[in-house]
Short mmCIF file of C-alpha atoms and ligand atoms in Angstrom, two decimals:
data_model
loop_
_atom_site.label_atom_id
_atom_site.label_comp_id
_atom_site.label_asym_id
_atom_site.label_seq_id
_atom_site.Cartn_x
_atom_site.Cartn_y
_atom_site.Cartn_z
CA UNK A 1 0.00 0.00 0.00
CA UNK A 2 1.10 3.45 -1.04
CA UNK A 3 1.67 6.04 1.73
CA UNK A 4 -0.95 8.34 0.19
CA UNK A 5 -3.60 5.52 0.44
CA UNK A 6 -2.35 4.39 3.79
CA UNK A 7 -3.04 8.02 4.95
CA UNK A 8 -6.38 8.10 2.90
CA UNK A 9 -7.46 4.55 4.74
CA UNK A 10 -6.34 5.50 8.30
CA UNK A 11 -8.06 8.70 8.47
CA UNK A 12 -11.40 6.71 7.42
CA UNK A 13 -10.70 4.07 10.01
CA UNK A 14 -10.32 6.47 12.65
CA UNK A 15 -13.75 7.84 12.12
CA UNK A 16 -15.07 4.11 12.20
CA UNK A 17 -13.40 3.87 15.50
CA UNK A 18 -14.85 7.42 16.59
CA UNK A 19 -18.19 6.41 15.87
CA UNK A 20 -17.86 2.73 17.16
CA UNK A 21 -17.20 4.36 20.43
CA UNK A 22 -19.98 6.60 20.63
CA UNK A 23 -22.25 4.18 19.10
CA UNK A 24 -21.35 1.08 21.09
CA UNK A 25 -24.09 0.71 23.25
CA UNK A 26 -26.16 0.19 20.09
CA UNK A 27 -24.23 -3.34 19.88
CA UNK A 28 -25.66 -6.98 21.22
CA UNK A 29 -23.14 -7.17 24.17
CA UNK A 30 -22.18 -10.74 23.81
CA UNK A 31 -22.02 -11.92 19.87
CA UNK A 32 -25.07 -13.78 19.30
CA UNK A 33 -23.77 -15.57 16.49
CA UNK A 34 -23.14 -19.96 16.30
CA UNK A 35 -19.97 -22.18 16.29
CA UNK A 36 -18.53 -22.06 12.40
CA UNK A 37 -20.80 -18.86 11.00
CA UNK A 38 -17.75 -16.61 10.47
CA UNK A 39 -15.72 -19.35 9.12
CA UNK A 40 -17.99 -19.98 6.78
CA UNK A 41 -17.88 -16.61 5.23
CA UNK A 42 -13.96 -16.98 5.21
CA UNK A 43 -11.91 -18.06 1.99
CA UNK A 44 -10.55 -21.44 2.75
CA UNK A 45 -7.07 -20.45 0.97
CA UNK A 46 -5.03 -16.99 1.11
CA UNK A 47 -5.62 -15.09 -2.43
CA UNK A 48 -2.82 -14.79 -4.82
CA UNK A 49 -3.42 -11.47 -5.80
CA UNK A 50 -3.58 -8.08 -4.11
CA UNK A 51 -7.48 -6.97 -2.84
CA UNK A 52 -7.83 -3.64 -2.61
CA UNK A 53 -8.93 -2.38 0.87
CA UNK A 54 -12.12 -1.08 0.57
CA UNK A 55 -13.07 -4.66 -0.01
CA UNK A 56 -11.18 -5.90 2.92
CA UNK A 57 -12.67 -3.50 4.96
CA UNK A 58 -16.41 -4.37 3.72
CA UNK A 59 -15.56 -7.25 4.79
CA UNK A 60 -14.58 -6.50 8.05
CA UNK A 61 -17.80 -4.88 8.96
CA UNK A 62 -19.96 -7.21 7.30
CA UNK A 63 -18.49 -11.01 8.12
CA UNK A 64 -16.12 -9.70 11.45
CA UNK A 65 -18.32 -6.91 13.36
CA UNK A 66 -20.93 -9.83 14.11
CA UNK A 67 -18.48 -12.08 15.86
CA UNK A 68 -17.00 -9.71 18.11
CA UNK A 69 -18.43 -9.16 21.62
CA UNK A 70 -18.63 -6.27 22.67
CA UNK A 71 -15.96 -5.76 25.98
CA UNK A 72 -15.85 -2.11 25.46
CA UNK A 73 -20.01 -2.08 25.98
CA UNK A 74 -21.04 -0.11 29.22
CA UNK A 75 -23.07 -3.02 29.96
CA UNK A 76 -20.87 -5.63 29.76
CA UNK A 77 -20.65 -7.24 33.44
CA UNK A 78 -18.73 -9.91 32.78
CA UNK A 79 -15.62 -12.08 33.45
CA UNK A 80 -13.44 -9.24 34.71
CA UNK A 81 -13.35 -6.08 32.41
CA UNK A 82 -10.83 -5.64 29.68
CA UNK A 83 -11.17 -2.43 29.70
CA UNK A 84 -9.67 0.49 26.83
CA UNK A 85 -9.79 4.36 26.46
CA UNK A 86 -9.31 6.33 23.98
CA UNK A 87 -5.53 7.82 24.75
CA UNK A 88 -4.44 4.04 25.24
CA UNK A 89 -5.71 3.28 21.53
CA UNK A 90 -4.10 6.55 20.69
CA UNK A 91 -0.91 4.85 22.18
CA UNK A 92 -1.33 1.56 20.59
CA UNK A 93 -1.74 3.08 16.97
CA UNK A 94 2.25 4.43 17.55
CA UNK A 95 3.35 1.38 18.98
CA UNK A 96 2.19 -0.32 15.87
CA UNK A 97 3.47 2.42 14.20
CA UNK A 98 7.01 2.00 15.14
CA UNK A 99 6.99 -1.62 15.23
CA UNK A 100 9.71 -1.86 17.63
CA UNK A 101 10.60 -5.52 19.44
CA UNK A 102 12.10 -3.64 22.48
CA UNK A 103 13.80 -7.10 23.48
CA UNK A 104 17.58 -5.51 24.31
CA UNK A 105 17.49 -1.69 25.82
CA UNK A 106 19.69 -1.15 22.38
CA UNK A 107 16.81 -2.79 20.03
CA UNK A 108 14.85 0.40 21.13
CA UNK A 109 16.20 2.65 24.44
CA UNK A 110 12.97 4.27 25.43
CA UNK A 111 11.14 1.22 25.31
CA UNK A 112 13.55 0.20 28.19
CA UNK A 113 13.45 2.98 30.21
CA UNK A 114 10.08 4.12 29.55
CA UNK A 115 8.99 0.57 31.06
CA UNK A 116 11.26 1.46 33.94
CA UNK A 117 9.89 4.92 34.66
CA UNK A 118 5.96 3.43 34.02
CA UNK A 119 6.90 0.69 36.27
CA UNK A 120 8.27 2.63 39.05
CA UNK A 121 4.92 4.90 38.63
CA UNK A 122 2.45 2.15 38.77
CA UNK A 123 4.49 0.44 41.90
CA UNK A 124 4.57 3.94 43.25
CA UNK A 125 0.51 4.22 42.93
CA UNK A 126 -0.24 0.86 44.65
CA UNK A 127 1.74 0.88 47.06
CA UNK A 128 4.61 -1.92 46.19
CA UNK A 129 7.53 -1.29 48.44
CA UNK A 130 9.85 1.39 47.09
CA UNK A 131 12.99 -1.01 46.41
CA UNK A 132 11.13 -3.31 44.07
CA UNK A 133 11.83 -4.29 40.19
CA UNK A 134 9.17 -4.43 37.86
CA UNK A 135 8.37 -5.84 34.22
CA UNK A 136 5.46 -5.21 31.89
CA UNK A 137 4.22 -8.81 30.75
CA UNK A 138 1.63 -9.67 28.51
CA UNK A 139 -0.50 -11.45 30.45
CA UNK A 140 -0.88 -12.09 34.41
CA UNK A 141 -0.65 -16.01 33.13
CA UNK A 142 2.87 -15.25 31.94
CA UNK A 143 4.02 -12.88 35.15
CA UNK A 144 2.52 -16.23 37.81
CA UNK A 145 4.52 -18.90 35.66
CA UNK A 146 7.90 -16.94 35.83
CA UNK A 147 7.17 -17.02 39.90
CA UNK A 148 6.50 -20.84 40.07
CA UNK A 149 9.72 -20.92 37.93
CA UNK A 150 11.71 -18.26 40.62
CA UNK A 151 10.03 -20.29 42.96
CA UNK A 152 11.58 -23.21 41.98
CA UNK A 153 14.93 -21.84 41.52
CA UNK A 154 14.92 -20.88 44.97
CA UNK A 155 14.14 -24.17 46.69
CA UNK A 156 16.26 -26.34 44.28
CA UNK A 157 19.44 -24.08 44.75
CA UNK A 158 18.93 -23.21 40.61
CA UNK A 159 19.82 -27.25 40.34
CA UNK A 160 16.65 -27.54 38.50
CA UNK A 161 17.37 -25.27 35.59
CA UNK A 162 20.49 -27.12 34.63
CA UNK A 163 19.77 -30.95 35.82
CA UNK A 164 15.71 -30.93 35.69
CA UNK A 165 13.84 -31.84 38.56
CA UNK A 166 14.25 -36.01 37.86
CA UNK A 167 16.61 -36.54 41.38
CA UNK A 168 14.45 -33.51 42.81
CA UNK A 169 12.21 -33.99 46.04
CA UNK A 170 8.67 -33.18 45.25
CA UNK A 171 7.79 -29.08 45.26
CA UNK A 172 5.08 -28.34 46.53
CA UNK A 173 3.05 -25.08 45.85
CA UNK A 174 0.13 -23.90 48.26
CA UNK A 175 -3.08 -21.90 46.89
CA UNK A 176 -6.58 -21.89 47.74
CA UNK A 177 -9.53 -23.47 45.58
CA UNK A 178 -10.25 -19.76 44.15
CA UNK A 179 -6.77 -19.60 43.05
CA UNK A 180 -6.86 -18.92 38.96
CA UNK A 181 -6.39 -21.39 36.86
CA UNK A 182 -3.54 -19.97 35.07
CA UNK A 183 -1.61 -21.87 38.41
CA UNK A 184 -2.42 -24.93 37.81
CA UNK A 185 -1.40 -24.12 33.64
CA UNK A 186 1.78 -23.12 35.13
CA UNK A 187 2.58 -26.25 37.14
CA UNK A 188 1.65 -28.23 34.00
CA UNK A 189 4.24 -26.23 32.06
CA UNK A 190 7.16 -25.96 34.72
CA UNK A 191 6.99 -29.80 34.82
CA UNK A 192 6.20 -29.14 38.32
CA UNK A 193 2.77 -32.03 38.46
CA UNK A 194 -0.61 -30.14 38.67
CA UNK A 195 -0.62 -33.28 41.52
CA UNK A 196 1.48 -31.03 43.86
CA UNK A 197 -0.45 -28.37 44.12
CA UNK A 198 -1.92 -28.00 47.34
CA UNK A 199 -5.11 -26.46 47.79
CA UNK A 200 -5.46 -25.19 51.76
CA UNK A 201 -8.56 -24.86 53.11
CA UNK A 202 -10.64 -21.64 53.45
CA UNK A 203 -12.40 -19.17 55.82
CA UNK A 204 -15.55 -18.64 55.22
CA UNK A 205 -15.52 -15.79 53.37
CA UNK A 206 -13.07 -18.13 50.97
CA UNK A 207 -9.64 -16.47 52.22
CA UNK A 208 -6.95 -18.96 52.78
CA UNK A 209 -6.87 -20.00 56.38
CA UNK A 210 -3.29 -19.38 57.41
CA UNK A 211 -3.45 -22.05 59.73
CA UNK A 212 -4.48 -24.43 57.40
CA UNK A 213 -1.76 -22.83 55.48
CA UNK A 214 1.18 -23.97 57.81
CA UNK A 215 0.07 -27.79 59.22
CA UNK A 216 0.07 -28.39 55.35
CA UNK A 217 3.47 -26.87 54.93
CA UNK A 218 4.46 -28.67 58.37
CA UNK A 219 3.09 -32.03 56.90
CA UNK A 220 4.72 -31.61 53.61
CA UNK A 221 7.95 -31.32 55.52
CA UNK A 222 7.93 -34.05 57.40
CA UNK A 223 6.80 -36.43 54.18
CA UNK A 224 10.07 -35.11 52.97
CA UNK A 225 8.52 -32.55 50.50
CA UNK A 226 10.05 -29.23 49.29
CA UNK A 227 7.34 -26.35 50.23
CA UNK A 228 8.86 -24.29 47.41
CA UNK A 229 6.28 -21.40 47.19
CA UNK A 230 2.90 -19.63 47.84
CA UNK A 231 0.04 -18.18 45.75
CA UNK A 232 -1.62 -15.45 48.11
CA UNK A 233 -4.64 -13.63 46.04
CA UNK A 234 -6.18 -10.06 46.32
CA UNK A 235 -9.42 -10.07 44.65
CA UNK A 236 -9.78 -13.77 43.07
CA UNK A 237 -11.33 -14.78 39.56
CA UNK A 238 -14.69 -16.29 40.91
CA UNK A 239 -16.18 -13.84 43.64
CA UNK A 240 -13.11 -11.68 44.80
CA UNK A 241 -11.69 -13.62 47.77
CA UNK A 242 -9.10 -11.46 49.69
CA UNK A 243 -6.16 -13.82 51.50
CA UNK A 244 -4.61 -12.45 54.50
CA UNK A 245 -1.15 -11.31 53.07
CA UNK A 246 0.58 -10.34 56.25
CA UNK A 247 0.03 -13.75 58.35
CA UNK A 248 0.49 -16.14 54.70
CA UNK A 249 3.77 -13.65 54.75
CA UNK A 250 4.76 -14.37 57.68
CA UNK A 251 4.56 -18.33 57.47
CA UNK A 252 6.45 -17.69 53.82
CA UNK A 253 9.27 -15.82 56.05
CA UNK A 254 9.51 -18.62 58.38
CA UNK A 255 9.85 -21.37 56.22
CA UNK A 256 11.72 -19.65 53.47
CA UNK A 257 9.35 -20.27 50.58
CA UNK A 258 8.80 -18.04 47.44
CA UNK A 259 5.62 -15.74 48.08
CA UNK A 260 3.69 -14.59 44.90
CA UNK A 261 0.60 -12.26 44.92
CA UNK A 262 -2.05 -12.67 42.36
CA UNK A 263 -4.46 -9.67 41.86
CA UNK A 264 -4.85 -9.62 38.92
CA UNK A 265 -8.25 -7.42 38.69
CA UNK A 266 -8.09 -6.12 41.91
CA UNK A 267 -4.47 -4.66 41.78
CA UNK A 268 -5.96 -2.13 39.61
CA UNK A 269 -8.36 -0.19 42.85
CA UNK A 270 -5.02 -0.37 45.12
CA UNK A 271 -5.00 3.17 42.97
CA UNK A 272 -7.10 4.66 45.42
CA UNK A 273 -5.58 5.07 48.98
CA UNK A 274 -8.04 4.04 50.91
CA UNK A 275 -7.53 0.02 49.75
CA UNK A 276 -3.98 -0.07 50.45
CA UNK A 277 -4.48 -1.77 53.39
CA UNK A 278 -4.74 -5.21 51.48
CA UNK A 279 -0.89 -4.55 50.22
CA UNK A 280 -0.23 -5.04 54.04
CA UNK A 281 2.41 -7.48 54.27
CA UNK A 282 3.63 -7.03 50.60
CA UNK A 283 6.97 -6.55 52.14
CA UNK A 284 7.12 -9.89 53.12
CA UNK A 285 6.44 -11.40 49.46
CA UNK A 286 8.59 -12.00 46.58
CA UNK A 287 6.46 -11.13 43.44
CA UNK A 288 3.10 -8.86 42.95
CA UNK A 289 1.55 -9.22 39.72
CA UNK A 290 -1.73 -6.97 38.77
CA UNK A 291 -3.31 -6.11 35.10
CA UNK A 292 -3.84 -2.94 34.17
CA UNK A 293 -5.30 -4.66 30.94
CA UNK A 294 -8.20 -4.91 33.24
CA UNK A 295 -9.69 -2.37 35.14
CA UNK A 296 -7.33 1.28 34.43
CA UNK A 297 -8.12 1.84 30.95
CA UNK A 298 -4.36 0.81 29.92
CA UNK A 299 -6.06 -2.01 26.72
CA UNK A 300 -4.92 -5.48 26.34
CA UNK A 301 -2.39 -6.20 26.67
CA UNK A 302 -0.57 -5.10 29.93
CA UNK A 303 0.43 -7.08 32.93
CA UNK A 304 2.36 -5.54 35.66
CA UNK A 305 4.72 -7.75 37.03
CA UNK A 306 6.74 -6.73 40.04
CA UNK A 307 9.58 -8.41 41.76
CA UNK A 308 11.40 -7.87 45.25
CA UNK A 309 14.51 -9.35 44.03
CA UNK A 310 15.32 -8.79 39.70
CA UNK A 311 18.24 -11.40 40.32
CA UNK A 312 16.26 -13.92 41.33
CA UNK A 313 13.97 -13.59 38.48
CA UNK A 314 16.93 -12.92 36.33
CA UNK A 315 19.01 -15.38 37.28
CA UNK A 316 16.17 -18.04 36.30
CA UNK A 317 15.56 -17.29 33.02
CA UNK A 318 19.02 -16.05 31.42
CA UNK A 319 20.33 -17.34 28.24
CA UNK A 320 23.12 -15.23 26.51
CA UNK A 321 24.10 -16.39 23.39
CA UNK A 322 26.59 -14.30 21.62
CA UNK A 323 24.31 -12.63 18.99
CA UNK A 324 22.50 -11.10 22.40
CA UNK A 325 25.27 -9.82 23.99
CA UNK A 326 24.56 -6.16 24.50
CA UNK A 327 25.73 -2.88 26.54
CA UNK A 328 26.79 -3.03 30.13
CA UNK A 329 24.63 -1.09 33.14
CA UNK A 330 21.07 -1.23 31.30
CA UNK A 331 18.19 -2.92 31.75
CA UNK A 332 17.49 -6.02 29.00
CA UNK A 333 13.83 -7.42 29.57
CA UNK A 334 14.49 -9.94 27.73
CA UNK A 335 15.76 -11.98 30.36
CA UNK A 336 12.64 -10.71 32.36
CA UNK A 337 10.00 -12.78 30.95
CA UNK A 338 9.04 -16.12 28.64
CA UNK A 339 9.78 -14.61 25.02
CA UNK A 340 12.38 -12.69 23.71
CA UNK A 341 10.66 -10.21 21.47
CA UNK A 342 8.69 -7.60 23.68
CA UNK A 343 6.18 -5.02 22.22
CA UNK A 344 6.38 -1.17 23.72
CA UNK A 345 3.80 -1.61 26.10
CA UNK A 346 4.89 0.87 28.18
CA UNK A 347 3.78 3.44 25.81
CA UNK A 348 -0.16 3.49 26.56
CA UNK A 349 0.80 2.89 30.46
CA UNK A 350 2.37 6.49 29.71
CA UNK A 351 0.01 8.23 27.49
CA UNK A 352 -3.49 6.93 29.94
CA UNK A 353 -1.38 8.16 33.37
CA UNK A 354 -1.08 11.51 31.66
CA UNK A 355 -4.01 11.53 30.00
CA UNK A 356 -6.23 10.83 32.39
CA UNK A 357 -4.60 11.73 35.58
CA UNK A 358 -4.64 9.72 38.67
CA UNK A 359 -7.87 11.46 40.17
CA UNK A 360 -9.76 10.14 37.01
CA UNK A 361 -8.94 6.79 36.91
CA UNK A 362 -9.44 6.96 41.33
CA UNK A 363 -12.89 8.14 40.79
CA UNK A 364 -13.84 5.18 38.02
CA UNK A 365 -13.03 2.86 40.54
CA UNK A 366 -14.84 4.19 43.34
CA UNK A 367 -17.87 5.28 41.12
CA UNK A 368 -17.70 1.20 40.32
CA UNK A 369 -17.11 -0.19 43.42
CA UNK A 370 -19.99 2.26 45.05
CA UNK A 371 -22.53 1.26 42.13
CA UNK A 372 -21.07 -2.13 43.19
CA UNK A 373 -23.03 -1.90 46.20
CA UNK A 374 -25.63 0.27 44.98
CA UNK A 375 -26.64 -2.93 43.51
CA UNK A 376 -25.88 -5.47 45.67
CA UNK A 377 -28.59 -4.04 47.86
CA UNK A 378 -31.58 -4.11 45.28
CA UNK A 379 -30.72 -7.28 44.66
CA UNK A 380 -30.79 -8.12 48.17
CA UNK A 381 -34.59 -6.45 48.82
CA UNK A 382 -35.61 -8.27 45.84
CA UNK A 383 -37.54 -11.56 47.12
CA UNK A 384 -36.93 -14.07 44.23
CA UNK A 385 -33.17 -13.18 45.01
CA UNK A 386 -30.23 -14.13 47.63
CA UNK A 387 -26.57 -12.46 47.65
CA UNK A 388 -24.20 -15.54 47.91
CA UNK A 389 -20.99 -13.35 48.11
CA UNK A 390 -20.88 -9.64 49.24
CA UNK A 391 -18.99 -7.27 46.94
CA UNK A 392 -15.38 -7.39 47.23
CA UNK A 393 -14.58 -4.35 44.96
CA UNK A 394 -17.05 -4.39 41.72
CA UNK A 395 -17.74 -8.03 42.18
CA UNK A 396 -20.72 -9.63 43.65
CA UNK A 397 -22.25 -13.13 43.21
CA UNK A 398 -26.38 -14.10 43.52
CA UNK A 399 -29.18 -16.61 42.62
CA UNK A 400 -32.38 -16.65 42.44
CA UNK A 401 -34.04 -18.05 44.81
CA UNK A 402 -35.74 -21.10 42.77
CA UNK A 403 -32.13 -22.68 43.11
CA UNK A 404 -29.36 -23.47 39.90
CA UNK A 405 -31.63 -24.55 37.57
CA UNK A 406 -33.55 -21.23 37.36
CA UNK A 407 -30.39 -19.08 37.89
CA UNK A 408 -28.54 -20.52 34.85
CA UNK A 409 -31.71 -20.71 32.66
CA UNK A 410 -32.11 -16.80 33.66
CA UNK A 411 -28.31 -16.13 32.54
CA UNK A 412 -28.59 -17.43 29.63
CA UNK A 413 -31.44 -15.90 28.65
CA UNK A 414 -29.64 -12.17 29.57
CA UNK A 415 -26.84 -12.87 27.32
CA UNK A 416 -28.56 -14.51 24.68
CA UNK A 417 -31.03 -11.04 24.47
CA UNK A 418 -27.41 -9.08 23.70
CA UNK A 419 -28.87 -6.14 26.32
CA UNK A 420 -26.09 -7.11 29.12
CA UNK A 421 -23.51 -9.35 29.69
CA UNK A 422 -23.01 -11.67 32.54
CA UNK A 423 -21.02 -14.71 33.87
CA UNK A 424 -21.73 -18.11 35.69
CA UNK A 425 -19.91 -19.10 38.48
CA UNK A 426 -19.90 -21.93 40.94
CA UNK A 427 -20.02 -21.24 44.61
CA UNK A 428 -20.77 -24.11 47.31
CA UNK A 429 -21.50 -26.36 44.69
CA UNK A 430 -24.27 -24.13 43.97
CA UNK A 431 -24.68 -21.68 40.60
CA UNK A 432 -24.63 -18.54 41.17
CA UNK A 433 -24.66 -15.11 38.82
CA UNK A 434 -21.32 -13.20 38.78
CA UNK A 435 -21.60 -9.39 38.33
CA UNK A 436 -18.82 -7.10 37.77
CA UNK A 437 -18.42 -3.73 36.72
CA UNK A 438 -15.72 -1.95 35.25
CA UNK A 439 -15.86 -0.92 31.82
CA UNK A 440 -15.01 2.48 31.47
CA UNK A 441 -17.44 4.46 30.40
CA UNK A 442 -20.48 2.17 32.11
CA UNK A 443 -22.47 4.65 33.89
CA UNK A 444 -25.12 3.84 37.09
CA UNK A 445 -27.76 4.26 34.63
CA UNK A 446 -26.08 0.93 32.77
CA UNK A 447 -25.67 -0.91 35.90
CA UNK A 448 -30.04 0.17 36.53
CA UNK A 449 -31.17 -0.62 33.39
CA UNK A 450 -29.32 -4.06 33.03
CA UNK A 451 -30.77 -5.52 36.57
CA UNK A 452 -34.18 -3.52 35.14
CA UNK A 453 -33.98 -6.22 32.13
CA UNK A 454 -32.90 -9.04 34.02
CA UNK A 455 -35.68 -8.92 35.94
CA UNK A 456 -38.33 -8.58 32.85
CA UNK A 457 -36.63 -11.69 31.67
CA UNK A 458 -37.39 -13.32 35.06
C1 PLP B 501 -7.70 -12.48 34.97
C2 PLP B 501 -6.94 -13.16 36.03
C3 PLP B 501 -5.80 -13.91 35.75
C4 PLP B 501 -5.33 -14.19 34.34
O1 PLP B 501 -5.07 -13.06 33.63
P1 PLP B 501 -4.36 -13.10 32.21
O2 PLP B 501 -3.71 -11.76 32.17
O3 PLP B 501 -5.43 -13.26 31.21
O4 PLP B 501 -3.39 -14.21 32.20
C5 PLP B 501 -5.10 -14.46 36.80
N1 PLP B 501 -5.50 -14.28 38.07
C6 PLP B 501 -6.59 -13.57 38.39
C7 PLP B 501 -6.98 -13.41 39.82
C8 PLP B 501 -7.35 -12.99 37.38
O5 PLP B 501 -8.43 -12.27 37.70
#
């Protein structure tokens, strides 16, 4: 493509995008079409010869637009958020614009230090202690499998990097049942044995019960087992459970074992002041990871990945081959993460910061957290309706009252209308509705009008 028609093309796809964005609510949240239709409308082979773009583009809004769902909707309450604004797409079109790979600090310099800077501002903002290290990832998957790895380089003396784990003792890693899955993924891939995971029991309101926490580590022990590290998490995937950092901290201090800190989605309201009291005891872990791909406005995809000690995380994934070898004193985040090639993520962390401003992306938080609540309680006065789990945050769980059967027929019949979006989850062996908000420009009158339809679809 010629420059001229490049600039021509762009300048028509950034009015789609305008309007897409104003017009968004207009969209069926959740894609209502079936298994295989866009495929079918796909040519089974690549064409030999050049298309020109208008028809690409056609096609784009005519075969693609159906098949997306809709994550930038205002009423989309589901999952967690993935949530975008407009200066981090602003950001994103001049990190695809440069193309860099910012894999050495030479392959690009302010990819390097920008990361540094964002890195420092984001660990600044929630509250990690001053002295830490961090890394963008891409995903909090990615950031959780480099701490079982860290984790167990730590307990095997870094034998297991060079000899495997075949004449290792068993490792053992401790999480609760809400841990995220992306754990048990991780054990899979570290040739660690999904087997020795073990999942400590719970308080009630599904934290990890500490003491639970250290007669398994104390049992391990004497079986002869490694206790090589610890999954505490702030905000979990199904409704939000908060473990008790400071005592699973302590018991990590004792016993020497690598601590890592999932919150994923909730990192992102540790923004506001007024939460930091769940980083209490972050001093005592080893890694924080927390998505700001989620819930700040800073797109897919960007995973903040802090570390107490780079060395350590260094030290277990280094490979220098000689084609690698770069300057001295500077930062190469290459050997920070699973791949080698690294996009310039910390671009749009820099551009929604300044932006926005802190005090904008405090008050979406709290204006989500309070609608949250707001809620919570009329679903609590309504009589076909229980609360299973209180909001944590923007997250809250229910049923109806008629038990699972009519809860998940009543799901499914929200998200196959298209007018909101919501999520299943399993609590107490029992189904329950999970509703979460965060998107960024959802507004109370959204959050109203969604439990408003849910109910005529009662
Ligand atoms: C979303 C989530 C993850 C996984 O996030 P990815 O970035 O998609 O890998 C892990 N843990 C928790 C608690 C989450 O909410």
């Amino acid at each position: 493509m010629k420059t001229n028609n490049f600039r021509k093309h762009a300048h028509e796809l950034v009015d789609w995008v305008a309007d897409y964005m104003e017009n968004v609510r207009d969209y069926p949240v959740r894609s209502q079409c079936e298994p295989g239709d866009i495929a079918a409308q796909i040519e089974d082979e690549a064409p030999q010869q050049a298309e020109n773009f208008e028809t690409i583009f056609e096609d784009f809004k005519s075969i693609i637009m159906p098949g997306i769902t809709h994550w930038q909707h205002p009423r989309f309450f589901a999952y967690f958020p993935s949530n975008s604004t407009p200066e981090s797409q602003l950001a994103e079109m001049l990190i695809s614009a440069v193309g860099v790979n910012g894999m050495l600090w030479e392959t690009s310099p302010a990819a390097t230090e920008l990361e540094e800077k964002m890195m420092q501002w984001l660990g600044q903002l929630i509250a990690i202690p001053k002295d830490w290290s961090g890394v963008i990832q891409d995903t909090a998957s990615s950031a959780t499998f480099c701490a079982l790895l860290c984790a167990r380089e730590k307990a095997t003396d870094d034998r297991s990097n060079t000899q495997g784990l075949y004449s290792e003792k068993k490792l053992k890693y401790y999480v609760t049942h809400e841990a995220h899955s992306s754990i048990e993924k991780a054990m899979k891939m570290a040739g660690l044995g999904s087997s020795n995971i073990h999942f400590v029991a719970t308080r009630r309101d599904h934290s990890m019960d500490h003491i639970a926490l250290e007669t398994a580590i104390e049992r391990d022990l004497a079986a002869g087992h490694i206790p090589a590290g610890i999954i505490a998490c702030i905000g979990a995937t199904g409704m939000g459970a908060i473990d008790p950092l400071r005592r699973i901290g302590e018991i990590a201090k004792a016993h020497d074992i690598y601590l890592h800190v999932d919150a994923a989605w909730a990192g992102s309201a540790m923004v506001c002041p007024e939460f930091h009291a769940f980083m209490d005891g972050i001093d005592l872990a080893d890694s924080y990871v927390f998505n700001p791909h989620k819930w700040m406005g800073i797109q897919f995809d960007c995973s903040a990945h802090f570390v107490k000690d780079k060395d350590r995380l260094i030290q277990t994934l280094t490979i220098l081959p000689e084609y690698l070898k770069s300057n001295e004193g500077v930062t190469d985040y290459r050997d920070w993460g699973i791949q080698l090639g690294r996009r310039m993520r910390a671009l749009k962390v820099w551009f929604v910061l300044r932006g926005q401003g802190v005090d904008a992306i405090q008050e979406r938080i709290r204006n989500h957290i309070l609608w949250t609540e707001k809620l919570a309680a009329l679903v609590s006065d309504h009589p076909d309706f229980e609360i299973v789990t209180e909001p944590r945050f923007s997250l809250f769980t229910f049923k109806h009252k008629d038990g699972c059967e009519k809860t998940d027929a009543l799901l499914q019949a929200v998200n196959d209308a298209g007018y909101t979006y919501l999520t299943r989850s399993v609590i107490n062996k029992k189904s329950v509705i999970r509703w979460s908000i965060g998107q960024t420009d959802c507004q109370w009158q959204d959050v109203a009008d969604s439990w408003s339809h849910l109910l005529d679809l009662r």
